[in-house]
Coordinates of C-alpha atoms and ligand atoms in Angstrom, one line a residue:
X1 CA 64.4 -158.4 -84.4
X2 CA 67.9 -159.3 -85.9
X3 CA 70.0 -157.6 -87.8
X4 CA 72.2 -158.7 -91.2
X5 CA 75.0 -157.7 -93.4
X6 CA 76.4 -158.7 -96.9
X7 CA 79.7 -156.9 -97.8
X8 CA 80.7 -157.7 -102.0
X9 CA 83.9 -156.6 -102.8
X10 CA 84.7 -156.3 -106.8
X11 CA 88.7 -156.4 -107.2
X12 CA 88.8 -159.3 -104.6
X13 CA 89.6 -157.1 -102.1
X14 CA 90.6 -159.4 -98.7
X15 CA 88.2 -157.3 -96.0
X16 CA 84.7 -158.0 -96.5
X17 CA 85.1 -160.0 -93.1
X18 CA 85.9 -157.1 -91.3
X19 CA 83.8 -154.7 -92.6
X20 CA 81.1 -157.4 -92.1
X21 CA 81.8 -156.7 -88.3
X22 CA 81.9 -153.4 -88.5
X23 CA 78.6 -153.2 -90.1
X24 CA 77.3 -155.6 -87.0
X25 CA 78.5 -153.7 -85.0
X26 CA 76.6 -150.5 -86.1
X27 CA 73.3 -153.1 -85.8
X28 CA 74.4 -154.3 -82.2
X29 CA 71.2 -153.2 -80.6
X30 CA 69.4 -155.4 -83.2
X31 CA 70.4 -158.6 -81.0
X32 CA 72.6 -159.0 -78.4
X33 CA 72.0 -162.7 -77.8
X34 CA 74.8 -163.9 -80.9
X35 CA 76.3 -163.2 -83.8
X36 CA 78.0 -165.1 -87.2
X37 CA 79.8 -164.4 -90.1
X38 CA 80.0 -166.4 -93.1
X39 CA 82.7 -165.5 -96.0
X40 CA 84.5 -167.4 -98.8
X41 CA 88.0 -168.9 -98.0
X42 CA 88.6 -169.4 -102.0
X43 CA 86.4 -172.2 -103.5
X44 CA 84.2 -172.6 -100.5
X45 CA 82.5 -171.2 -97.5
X46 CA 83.3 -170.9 -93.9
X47 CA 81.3 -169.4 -90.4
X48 CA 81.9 -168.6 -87.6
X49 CA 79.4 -167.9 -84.9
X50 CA 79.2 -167.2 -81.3
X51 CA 77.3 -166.3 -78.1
X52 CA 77.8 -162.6 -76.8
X53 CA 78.8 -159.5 -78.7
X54 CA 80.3 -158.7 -82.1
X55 CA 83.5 -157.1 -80.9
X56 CA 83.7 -160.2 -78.4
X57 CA 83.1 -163.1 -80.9
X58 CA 84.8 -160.9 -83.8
X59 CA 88.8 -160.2 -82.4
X60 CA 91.2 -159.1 -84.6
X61 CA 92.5 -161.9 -84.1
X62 CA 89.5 -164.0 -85.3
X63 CA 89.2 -161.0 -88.1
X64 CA 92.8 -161.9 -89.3
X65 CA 91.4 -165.6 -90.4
X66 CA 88.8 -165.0 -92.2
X67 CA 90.4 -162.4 -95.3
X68 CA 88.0 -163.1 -98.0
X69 CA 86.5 -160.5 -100.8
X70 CA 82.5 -161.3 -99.7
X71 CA 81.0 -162.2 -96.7
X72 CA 77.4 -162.1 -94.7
X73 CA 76.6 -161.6 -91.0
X74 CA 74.2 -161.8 -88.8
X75 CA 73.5 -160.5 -85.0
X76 CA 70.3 -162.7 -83.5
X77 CA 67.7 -161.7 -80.8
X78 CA 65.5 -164.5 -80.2
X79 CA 62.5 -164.7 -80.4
X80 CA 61.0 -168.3 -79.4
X81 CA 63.8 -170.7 -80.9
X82 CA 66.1 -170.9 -78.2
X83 CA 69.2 -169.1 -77.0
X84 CA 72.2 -171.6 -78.8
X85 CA 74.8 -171.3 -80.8
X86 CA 73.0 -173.8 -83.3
X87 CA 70.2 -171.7 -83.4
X88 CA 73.0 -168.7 -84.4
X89 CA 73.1 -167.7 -88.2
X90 CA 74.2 -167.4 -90.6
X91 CA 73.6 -171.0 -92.0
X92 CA 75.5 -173.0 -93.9
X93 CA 74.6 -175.9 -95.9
X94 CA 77.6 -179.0 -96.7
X95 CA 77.4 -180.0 -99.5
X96 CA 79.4 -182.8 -101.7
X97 CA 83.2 -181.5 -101.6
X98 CA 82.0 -178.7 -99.0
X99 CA 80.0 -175.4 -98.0
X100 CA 78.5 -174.0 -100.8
X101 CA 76.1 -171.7 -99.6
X102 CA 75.4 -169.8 -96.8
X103 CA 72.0 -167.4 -95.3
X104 CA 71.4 -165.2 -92.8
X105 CA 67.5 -163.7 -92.4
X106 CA 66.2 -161.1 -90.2
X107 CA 61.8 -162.2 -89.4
X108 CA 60.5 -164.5 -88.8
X109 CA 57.6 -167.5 -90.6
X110 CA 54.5 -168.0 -89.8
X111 CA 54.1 -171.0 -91.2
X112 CA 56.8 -172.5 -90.2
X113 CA 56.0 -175.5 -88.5
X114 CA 53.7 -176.8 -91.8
X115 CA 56.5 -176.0 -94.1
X116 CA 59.0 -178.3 -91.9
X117 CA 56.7 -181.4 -92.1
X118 CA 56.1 -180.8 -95.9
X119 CA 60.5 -180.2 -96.0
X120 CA 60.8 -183.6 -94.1
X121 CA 58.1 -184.9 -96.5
X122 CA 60.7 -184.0 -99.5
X123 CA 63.5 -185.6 -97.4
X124 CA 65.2 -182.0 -95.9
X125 CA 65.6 -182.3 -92.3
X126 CA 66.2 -179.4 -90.4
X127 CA 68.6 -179.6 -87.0
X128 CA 67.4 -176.2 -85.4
X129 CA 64.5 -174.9 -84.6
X130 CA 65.6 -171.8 -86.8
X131 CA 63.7 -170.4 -89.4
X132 CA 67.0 -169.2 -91.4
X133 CA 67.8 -173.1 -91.8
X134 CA 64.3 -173.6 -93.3
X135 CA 65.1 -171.1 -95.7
X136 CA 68.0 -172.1 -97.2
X137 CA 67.8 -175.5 -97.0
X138 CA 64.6 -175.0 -99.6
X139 CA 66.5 -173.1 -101.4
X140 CA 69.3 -175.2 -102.0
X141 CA 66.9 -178.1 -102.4
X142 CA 65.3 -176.1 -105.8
X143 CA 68.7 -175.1 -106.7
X144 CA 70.5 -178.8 -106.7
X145 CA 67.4 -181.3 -107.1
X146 CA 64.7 -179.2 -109.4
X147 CA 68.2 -177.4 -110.9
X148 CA 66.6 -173.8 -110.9
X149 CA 68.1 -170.6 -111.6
X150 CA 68.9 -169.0 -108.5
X151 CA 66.1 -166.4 -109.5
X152 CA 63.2 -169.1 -110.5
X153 CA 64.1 -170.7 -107.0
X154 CA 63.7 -167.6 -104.9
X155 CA 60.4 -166.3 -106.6
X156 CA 59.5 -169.7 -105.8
X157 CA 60.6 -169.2 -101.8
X158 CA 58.3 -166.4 -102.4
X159 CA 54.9 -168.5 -102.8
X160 CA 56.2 -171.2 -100.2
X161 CA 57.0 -168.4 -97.2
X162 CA 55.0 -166.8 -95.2
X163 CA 55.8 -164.5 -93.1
X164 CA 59.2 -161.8 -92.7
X165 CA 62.1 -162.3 -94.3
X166 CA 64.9 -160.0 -95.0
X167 CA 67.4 -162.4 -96.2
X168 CA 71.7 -162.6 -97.3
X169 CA 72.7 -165.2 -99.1
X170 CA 76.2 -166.2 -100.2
X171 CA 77.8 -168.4 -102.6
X172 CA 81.4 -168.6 -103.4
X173 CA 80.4 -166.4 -106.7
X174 CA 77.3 -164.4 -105.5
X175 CA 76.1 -162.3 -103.0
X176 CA 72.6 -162.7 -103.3
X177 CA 69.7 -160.2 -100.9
X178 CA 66.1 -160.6 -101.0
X179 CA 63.1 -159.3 -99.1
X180 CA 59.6 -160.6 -98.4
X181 CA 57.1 -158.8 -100.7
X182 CA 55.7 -156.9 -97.9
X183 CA 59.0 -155.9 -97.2
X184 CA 58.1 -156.4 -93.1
X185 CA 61.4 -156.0 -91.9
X186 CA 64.2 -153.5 -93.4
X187 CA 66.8 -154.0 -95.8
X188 CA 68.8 -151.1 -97.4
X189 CA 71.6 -151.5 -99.9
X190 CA 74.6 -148.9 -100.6
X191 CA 77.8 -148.6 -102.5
X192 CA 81.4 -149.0 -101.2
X193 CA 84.3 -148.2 -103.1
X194 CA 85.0 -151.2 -104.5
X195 CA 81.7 -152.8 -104.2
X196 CA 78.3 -153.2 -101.9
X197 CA 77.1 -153.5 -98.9
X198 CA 73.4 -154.7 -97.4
X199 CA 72.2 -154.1 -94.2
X200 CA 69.0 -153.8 -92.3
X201 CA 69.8 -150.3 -91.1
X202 CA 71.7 -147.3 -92.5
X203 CA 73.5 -146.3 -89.8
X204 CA 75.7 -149.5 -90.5
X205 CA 76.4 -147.9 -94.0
X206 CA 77.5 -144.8 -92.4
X207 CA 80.2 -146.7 -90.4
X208 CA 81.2 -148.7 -93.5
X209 CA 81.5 -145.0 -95.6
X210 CA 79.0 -146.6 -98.1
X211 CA 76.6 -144.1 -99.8
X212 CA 73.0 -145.2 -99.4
X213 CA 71.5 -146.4 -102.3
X214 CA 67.8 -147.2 -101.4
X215 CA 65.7 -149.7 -99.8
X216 CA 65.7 -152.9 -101.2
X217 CA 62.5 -153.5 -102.8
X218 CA 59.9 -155.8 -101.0
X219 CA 60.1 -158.9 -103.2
X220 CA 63.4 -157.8 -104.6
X221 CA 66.4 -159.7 -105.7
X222 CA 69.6 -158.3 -105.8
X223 CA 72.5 -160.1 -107.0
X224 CA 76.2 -158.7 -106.2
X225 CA 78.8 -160.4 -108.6
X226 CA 82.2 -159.2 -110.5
X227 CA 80.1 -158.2 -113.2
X228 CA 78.3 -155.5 -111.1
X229 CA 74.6 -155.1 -109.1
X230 CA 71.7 -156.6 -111.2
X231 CA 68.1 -156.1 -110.0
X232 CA 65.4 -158.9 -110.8
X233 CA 61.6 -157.3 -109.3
X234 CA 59.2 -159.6 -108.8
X235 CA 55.5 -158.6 -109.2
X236 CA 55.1 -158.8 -105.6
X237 CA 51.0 -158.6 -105.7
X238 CA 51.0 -161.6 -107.1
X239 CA 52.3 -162.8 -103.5
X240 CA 50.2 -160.7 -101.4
X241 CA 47.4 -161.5 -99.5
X242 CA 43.8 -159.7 -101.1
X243 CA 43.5 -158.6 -97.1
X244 CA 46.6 -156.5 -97.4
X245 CA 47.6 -155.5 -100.7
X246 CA 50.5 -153.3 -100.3
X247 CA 53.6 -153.3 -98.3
X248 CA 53.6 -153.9 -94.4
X249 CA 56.5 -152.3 -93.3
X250 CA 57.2 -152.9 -89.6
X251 CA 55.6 -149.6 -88.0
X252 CA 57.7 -150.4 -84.3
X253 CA 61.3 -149.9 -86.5
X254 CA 60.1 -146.2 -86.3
X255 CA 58.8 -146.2 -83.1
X256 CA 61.2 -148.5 -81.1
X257 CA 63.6 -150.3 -82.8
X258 CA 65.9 -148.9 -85.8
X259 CA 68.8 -146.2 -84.4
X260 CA 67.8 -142.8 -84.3
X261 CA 70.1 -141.9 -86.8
X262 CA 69.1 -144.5 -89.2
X263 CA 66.7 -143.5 -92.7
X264 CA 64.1 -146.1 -92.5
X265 CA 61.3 -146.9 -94.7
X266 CA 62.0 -143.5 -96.2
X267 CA 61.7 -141.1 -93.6
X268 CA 64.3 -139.9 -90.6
X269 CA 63.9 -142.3 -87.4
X270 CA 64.5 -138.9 -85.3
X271 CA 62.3 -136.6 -87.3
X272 CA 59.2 -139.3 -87.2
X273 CA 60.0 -139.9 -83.1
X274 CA 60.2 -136.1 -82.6
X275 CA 56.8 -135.4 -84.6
X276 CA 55.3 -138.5 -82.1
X277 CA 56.4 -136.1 -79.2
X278 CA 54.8 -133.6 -80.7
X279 CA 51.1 -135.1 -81.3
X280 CA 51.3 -136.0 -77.3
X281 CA 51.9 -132.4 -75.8
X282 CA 48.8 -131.9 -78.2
X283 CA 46.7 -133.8 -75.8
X284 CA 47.7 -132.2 -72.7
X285 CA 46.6 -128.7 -71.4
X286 CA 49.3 -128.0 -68.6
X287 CA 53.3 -127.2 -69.2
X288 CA 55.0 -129.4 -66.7
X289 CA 58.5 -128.7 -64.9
X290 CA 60.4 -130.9 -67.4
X291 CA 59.7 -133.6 -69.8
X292 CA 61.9 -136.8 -69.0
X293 CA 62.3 -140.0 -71.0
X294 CA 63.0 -143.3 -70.6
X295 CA 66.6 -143.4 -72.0
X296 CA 67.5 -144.0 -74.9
X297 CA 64.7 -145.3 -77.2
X298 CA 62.1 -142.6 -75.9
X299 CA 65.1 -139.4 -76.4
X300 CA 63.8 -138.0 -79.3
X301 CA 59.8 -138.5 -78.6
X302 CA 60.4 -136.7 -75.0
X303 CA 62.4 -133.9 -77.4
X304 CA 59.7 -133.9 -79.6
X305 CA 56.7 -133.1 -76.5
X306 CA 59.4 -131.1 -74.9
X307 CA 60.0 -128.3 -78.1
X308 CA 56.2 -128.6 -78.7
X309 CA 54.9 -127.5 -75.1
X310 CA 57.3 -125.6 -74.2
X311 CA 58.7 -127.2 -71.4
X312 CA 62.7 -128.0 -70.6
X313 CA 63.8 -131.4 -72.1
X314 CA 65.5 -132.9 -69.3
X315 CA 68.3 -135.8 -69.1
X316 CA 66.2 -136.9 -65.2
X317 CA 67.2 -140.8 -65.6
X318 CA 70.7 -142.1 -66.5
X319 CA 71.1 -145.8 -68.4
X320 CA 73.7 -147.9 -67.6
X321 CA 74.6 -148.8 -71.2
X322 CA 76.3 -152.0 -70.4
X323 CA 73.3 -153.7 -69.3
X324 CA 71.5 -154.3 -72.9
X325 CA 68.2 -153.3 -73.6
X326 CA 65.6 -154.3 -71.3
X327 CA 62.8 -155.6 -74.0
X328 CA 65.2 -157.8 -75.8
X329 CA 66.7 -159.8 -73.1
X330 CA 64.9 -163.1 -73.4
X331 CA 64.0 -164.2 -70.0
X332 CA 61.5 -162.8 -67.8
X333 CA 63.9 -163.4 -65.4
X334 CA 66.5 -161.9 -66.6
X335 CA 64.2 -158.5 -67.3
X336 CA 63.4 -158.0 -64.3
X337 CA 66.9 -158.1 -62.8
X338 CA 68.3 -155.7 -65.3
X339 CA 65.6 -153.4 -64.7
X340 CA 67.0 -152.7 -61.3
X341 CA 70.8 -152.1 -63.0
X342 CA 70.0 -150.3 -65.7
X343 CA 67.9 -147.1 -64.6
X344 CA 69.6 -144.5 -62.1
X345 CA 67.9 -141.2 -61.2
X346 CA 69.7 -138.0 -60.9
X347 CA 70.0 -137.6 -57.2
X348 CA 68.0 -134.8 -56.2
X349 CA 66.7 -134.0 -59.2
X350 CA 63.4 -135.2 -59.2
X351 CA 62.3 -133.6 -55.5
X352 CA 59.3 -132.0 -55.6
X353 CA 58.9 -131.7 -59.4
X354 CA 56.1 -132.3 -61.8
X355 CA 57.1 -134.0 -65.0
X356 CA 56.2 -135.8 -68.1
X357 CA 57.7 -139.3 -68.2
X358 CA 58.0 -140.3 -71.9
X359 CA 58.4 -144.0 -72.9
X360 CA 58.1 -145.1 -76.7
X361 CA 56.2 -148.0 -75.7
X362 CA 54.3 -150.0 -73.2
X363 CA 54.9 -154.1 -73.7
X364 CA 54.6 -155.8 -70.7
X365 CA 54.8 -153.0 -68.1
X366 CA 57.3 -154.5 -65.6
X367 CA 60.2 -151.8 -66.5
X368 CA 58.5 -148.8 -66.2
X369 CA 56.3 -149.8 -62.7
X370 CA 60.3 -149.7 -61.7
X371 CA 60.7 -146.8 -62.8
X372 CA 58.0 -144.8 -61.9
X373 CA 58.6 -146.5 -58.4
X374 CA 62.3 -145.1 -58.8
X375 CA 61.2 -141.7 -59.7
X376 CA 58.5 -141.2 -57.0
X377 CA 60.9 -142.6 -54.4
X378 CA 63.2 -139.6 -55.7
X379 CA 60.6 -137.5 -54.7
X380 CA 58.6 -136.7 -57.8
X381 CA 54.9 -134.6 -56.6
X382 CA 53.8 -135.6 -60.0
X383 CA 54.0 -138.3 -62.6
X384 CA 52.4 -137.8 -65.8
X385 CA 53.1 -140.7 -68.6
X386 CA 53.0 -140.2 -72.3
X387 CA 53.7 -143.0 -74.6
X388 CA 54.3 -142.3 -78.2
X389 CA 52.3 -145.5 -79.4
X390 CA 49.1 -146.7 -79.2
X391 CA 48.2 -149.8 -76.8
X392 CA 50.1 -152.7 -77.8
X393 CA 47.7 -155.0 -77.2
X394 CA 48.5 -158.4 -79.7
X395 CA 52.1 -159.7 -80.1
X396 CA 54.4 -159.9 -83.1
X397 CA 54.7 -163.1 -85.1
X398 CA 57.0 -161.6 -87.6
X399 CA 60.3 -161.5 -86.0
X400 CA 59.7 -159.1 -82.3
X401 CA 59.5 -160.5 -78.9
X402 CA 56.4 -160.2 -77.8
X403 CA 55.1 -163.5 -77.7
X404 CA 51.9 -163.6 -75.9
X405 CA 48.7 -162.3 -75.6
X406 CA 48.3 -162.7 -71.9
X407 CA 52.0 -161.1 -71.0
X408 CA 50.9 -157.7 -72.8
X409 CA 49.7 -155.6 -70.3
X410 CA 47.3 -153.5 -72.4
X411 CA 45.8 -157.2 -73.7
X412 CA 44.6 -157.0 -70.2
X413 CA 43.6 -154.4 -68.4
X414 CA 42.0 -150.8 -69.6
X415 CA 44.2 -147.9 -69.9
X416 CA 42.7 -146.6 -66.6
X417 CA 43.7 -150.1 -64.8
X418 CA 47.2 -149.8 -65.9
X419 CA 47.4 -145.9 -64.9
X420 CA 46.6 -147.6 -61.7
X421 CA 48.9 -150.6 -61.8
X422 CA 51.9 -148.2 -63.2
X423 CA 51.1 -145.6 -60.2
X424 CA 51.3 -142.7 -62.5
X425 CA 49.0 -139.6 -62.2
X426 CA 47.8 -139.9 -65.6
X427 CA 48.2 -141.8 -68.8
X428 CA 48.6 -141.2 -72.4
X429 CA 48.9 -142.9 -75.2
X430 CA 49.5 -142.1 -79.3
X431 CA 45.8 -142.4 -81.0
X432 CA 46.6 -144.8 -83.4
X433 CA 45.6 -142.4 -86.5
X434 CA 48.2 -139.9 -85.4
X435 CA 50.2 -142.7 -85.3
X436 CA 48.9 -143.3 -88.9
X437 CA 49.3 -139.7 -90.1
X438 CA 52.7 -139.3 -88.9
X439 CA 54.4 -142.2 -90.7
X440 CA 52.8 -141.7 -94.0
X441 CA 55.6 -143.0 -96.9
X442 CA 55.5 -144.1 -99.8
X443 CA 54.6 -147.6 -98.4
X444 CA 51.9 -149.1 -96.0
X445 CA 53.0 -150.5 -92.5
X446 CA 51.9 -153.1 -90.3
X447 CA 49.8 -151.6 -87.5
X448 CA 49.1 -155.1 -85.8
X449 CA 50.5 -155.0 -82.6
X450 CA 47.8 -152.1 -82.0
X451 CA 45.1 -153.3 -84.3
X452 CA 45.3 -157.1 -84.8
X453 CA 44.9 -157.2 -88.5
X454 CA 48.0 -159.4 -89.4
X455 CA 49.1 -158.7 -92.8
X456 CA 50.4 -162.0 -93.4
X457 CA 48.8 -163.9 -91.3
X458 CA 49.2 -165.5 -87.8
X459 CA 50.2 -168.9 -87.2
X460 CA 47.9 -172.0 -87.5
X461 CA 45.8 -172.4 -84.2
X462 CA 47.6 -175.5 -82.2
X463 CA 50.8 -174.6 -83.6
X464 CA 53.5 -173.3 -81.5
X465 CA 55.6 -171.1 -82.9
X466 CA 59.1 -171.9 -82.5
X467 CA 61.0 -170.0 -84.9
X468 CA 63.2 -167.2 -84.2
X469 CA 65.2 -164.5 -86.4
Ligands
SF4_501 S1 53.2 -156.9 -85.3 FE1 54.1 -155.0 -84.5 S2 56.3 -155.4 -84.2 FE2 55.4 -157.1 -85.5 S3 55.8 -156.4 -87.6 FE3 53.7 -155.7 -87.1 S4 54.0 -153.6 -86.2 FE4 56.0 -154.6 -86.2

């Protein structure tokens, strides 16, 4: 999971730069690992990237440098390619007099490693292990050697990619945004006073004061110039696979991922976490004390079981919100030991209390044994959990961390075996065709963490993945 931004500004306006920031910023729980920005310095292009935080890497100081009238950005979680700055985006490609063209991509390829041989086959050499470089290395290959139209050359990306790829690109005349046609990861445009602004989520239009637009289309190109927004759709069944025909949207930006206050995939991220609350206190037959969750990403699914049974909703465990968020840090290591500073009980709250303990997810199954372990210790009698998914029981290859079959717990062991493993008195999950009701769009998701069936496939047996988003 990653998160981008493209800011075009029509009268030339200096501040796409900083509002690029400002629209990372929003995204900052998209990846905490680094962050770039790429803008135009006149004729050419420029980045700057670094480890850390936005408003660390991004100072006014730095800000004041880069006054330029369009810029993209990017915020990186990885995912397998590893955790340096080289392996930051956006990328930029040199060219003869100078950077040209820069791209920043949120997903990740599956087929990745067989479209680097064929690349070094055509003479492109790639110095990461970053998917983003793949992608617009090709692209500026078609562009300068086959001399396509920059719309030619991305429908051709199209039938060469495989995988997720939400994708900014930037040229000292264009800002150019394009989606995979299953449109797996998100990627919304909106309109700023003087010109646009992309970004995976909404809530980084609401900080920029843009008004929403819509999605952008999977296997949409969008091209930002001084002549205005033009649209090019590309029949996106043609690119599809026959075993999944329609979109694929990522189902765990609903569950997990996007900001509550976000509009993704059509639908509210709070409404649709609420309603998953609301299918578990279905299941159950008792009204506990209180309904706690597993702050923040589980807030509005505890609401949701709390207003539905009838029980108080209740604030029981306090996040340090300076540690990050537990899934996304990297290293197991590194997990572990934030688990232990991020999670704080109410002193005395839990004594003697039944409750239902609401998590969005079970991955791996290392944070919550913590906390349950926390809780009890705090005196809980009774410790009921409800997760508002199904068993996650195959990792992501399109762009989330969950890289292996044997580190997911519910891969594993049967829900009764983790009840045990967890310590809890009983275990619930989301059945997977509530889950299905519930987020009924307009557009198909991808259900594969629960179910297996990869939309786009999964990659080629004996290769190692080793992209990242
Ligand atoms: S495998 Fe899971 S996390 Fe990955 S795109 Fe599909 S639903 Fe999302």
């Amino acid at each position: 999971m990653c998160g981008i931004v493209g800011i075009y500004l029509k009268n030339s306006a200096p501040e796409a730069g900083d509002l690029t920031a400002l629209g990372l910023f929003a995204q900052q729980h998209r990846g905490q690992e680094s962050c770039g920005i790429a803008w135009c310095d006149g004729s050419h292009l420029q980045v700057r990237k670094g480890m850390g935080l936005v408003k660390e890497v991004f100072t006014p100081e730095v800000l004041t440098g880069m006054r330029s009238h369009c810029a993209i950005g990017h915020v990186r979680y990885p995912t397998q390619g590893g955790c340096t700055l080289e392996n930051a985006q956006p990328h930029l490609v040199e060219t003869l007099g100078g950077p040209l063209y820069a791209l920043a991509s949120n997903g990740d390829l599956v087929n990745y490693p067989r479209l680097r041989t064929e690349m070094g086959r055509l003479g492109i050499y790639l110095s990461t292990t970053n998917d983003g470089e793949a992608i617009v290395k090709l692209l500026v290959y078609l562009l300068e050697h086959e001399k396509a139209n920059t719309i030619s050359a991305i429908r051709s990306l199209y039938s060469q990619l495989e995988g997720a790829y939400s994708t900014v690109f930037l040229t000292p005349e264009q800002l150019i945004a394009f989606r995979d046609p299953y449109g797996i990861r998100p990627m919304n445009v909106g309109e700023l006073p003087d010109g646009w602004a992309v970004s995976s989520e909404t809530c980084a239009m609401d900080v920029l004061r843009a008004t929403h637009i819509r999605e952008v289309e999977p296997g949409e190109i969008l091209i930002f110039s001084p002549s205005g927004m033009k649209s090019f759709r590309t029949d996106a069944r043609f690119f599809r696979s026959e075993h999944h025909p329609g979109t694929a949207h990522c189902v765990f930006e609903l569950i997990y991922f996007a900001r509550p206050d976000s509009f993704q995939f059509g639908q509210y991220v709070y409404e649709i976490r609420q309603q998953l609350g609301a299918a578990l206190a279905g299941y159950d037959d008792f009204v506990p004390d209180c309904v706690v969750p597993v702050p923040d990403s589980a807030n509005f699914i505890a609401q949701g079981y709390a207003k539905a049974s009838g029980a108080p909703f209740e604030l029981g465990l306090i996040r340090n919100h300076y540690v990050g968020r537990t899934f996304i840090k990297p290293e197991q290591t590194f997990r572990d030991e934030s688990v232990k500073q991020k999670f704080n009980p109410l002193t005395g709250f839990f004594r003697d209390k039944r409750i239902v303990l609401v998590d969005d997810s079970i991955v791996r199954g290392t944070t919550l044994r913590k906390i349950v372990s926390m809780i009890r210790g705090a005196g809980a009698r009774e410790i009921h959990l409800r997760i508002g998914s199904p068993p996650v029981r195959h990792p992501c290859f399109y762009g989330i961390d969950t890289p292996t079959y044997e580190e997911l717990i519910a891969n594993q062991y049967s829900v009764a075996e983790i009840r045990e493993r967890l310590q809890v008195d009983s275990l619930k999950y989301l059945a997977l065709e509530d889950l299905k009701r519930i987020v009924t769009d307009r557009g198909d998701h991808c259900y594969c963490c629960f179910d297996g069936k990869y939309p786009v496939g999964k990659p080629e047996a004996g290769q190692k993945k080793e992209t990242s988003c």
